[in-house]
mmCIF file with all atom_site columns, C-alpha atoms in Angstrom:
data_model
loop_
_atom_site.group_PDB
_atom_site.id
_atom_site.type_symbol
_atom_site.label_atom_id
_atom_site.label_alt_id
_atom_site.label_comp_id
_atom_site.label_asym_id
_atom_site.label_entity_id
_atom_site.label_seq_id
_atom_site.pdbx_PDB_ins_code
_atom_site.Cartn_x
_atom_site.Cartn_y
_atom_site.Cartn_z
_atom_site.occupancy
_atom_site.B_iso_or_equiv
_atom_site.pdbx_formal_charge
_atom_site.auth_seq_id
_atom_site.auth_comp_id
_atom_site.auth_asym_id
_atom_site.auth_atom_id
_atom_site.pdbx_PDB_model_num
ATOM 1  C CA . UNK R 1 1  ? 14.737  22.823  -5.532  1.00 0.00 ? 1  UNK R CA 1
ATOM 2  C CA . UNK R 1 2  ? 13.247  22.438  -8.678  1.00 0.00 ? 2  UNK R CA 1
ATOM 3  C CA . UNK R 1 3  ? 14.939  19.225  -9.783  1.00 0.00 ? 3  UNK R CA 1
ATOM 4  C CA . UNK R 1 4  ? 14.434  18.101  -6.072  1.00 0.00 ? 4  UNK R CA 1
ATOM 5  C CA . UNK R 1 5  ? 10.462  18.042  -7.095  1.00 0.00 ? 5  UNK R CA 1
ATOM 6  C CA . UNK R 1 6  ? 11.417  16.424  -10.416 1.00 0.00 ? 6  UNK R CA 1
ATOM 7  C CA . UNK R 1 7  ? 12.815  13.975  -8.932  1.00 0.00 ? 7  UNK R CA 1
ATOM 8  C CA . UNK R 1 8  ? 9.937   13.280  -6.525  1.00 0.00 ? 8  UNK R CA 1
ATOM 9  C CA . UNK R 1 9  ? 6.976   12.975  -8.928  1.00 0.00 ? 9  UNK R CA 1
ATOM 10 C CA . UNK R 1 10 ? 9.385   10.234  -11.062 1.00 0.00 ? 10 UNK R CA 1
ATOM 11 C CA . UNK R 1 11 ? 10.363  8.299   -7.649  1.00 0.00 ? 11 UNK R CA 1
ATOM 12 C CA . UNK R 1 12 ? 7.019   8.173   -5.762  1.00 0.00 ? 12 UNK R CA 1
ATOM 13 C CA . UNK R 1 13 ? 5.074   6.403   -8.503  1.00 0.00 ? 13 UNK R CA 1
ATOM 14 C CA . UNK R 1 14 ? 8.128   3.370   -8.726  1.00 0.00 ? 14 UNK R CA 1
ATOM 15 C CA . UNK R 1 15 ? 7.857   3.150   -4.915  1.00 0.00 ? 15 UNK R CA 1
ATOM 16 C CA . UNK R 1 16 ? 4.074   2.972   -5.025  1.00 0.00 ? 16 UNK R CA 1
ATOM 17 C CA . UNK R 1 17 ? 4.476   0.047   -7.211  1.00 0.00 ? 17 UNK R CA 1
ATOM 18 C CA . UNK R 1 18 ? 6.847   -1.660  -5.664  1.00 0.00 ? 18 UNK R CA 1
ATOM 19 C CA . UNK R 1 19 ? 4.921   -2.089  -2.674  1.00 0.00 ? 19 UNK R CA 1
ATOM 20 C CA . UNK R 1 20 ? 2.021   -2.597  -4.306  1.00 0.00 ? 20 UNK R CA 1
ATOM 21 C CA . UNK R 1 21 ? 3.640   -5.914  -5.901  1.00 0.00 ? 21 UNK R CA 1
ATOM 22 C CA . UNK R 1 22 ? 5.369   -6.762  -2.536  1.00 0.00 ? 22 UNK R CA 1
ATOM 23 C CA . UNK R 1 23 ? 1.558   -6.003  -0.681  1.00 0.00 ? 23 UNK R CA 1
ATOM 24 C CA . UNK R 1 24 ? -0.049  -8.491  -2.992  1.00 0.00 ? 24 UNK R CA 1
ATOM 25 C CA . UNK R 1 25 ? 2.281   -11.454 -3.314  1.00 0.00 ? 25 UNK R CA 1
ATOM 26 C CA . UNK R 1 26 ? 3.484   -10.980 0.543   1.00 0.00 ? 26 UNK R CA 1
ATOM 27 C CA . UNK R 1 27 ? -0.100  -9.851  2.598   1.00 0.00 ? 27 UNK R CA 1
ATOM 28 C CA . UNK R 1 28 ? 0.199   -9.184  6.416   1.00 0.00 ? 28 UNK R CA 1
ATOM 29 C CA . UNK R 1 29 ? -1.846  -11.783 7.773   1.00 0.00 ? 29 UNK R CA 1
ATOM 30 C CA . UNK R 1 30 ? -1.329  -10.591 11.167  1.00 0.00 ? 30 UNK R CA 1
ATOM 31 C CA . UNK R 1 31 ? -3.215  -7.567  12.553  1.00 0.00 ? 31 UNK R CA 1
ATOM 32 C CA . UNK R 1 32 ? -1.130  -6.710  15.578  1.00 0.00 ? 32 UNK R CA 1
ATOM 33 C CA . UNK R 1 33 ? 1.977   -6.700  13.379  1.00 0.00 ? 33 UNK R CA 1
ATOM 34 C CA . UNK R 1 34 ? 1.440   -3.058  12.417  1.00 0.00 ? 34 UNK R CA 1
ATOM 35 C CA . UNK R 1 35 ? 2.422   -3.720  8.931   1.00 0.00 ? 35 UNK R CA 1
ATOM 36 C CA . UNK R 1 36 ? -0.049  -3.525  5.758   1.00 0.00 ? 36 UNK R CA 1
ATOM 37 C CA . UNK R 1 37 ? -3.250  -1.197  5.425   1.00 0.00 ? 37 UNK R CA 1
ATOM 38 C CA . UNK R 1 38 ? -3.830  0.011   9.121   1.00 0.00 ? 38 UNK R CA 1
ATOM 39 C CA . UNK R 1 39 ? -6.841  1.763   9.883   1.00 0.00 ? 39 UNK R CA 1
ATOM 40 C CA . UNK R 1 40 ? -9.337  1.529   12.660  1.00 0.00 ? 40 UNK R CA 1
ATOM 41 C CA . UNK R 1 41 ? -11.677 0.149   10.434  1.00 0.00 ? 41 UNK R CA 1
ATOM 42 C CA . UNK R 1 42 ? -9.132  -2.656  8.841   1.00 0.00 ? 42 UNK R CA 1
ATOM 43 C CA . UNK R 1 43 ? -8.780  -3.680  12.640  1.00 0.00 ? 43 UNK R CA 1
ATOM 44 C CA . UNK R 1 44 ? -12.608 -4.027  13.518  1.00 0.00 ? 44 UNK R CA 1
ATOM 45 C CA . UNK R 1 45 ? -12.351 -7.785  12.724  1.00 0.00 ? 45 UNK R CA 1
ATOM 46 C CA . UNK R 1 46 ? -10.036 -10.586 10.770  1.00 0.00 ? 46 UNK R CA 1
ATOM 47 C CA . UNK R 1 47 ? -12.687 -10.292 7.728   1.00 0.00 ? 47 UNK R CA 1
ATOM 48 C CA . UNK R 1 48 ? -11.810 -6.584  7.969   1.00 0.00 ? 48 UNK R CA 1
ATOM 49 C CA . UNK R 1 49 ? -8.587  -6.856  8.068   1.00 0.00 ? 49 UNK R CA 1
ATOM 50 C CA . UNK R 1 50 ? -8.035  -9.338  5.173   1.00 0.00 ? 50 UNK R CA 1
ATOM 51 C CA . UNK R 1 51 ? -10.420 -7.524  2.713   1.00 0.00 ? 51 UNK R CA 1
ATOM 52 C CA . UNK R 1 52 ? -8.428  -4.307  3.332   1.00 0.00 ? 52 UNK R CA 1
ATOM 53 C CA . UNK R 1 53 ? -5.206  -6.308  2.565   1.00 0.00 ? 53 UNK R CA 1
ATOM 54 C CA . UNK R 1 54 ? -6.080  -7.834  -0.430  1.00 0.00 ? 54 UNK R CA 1
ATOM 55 C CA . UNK R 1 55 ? -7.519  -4.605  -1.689  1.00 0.00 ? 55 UNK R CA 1
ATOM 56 C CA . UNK R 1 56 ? -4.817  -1.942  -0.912  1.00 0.00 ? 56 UNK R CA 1
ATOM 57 C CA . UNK R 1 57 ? -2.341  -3.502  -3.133  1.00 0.00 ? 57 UNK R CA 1
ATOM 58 C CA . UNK R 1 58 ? -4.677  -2.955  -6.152  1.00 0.00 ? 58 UNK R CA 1
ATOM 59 C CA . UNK R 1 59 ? -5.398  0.637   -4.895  1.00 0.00 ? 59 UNK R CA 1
ATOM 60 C CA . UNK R 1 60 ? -1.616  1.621   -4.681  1.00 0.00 ? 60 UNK R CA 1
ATOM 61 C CA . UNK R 1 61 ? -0.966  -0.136  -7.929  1.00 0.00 ? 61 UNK R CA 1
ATOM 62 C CA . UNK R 1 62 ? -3.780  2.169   -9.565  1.00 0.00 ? 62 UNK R CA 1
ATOM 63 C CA . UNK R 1 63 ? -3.054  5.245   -7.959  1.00 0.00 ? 63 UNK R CA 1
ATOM 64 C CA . UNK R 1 64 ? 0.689   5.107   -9.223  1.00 0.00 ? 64 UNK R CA 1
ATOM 65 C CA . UNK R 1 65 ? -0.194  4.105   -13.083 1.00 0.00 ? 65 UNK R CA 1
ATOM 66 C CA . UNK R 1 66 ? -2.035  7.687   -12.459 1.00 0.00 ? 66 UNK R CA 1
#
C-alpha cells in the first residue's frame, strides 16, 4: 500500500506536466468539445473560454513543479 502511494506522489506531478505542455501548444478552441478547462464560468462566453485555456496550462505546470 505504501509503495502504491509512493508511486502516486512521483506519477501525478509527470502527468500534470504533460498535459500542461500538451494544454498549451494544443488549446481546445472549441467550447462544446468538452475537452480543456471546463467550468461554468469558462463557458459564460468565447473570451471566457479562451482566457481559461490559455491560463490552465500555466496553472497545472505550476502546481506540479510544487
Amino acid at each position: 500500500f505504501m509503495y502504491g502511494l509512493i508511486a502516486l506522489n512521483f506519477i501525478i506531478p509527470f502527468v500534470m506536466v504533460f498535459v500542461g505542455y500538451i494544454l498549451k501548444k494544443h488549446p481546445v478552441k472549441d467550447m462544446t468539445s468538452g475537452n480543456g478547462y471546463n467550468t461554468p464560468t469558462s463557458r459564460k462566453s468565447q473570451e471566457h473560454w479562451d482566457y481559461a485555456q490559455s491560463i490552465a496550462p500555466n496553472i497545472l505546470l505550476v502546481l506540479a513543479k510544487h
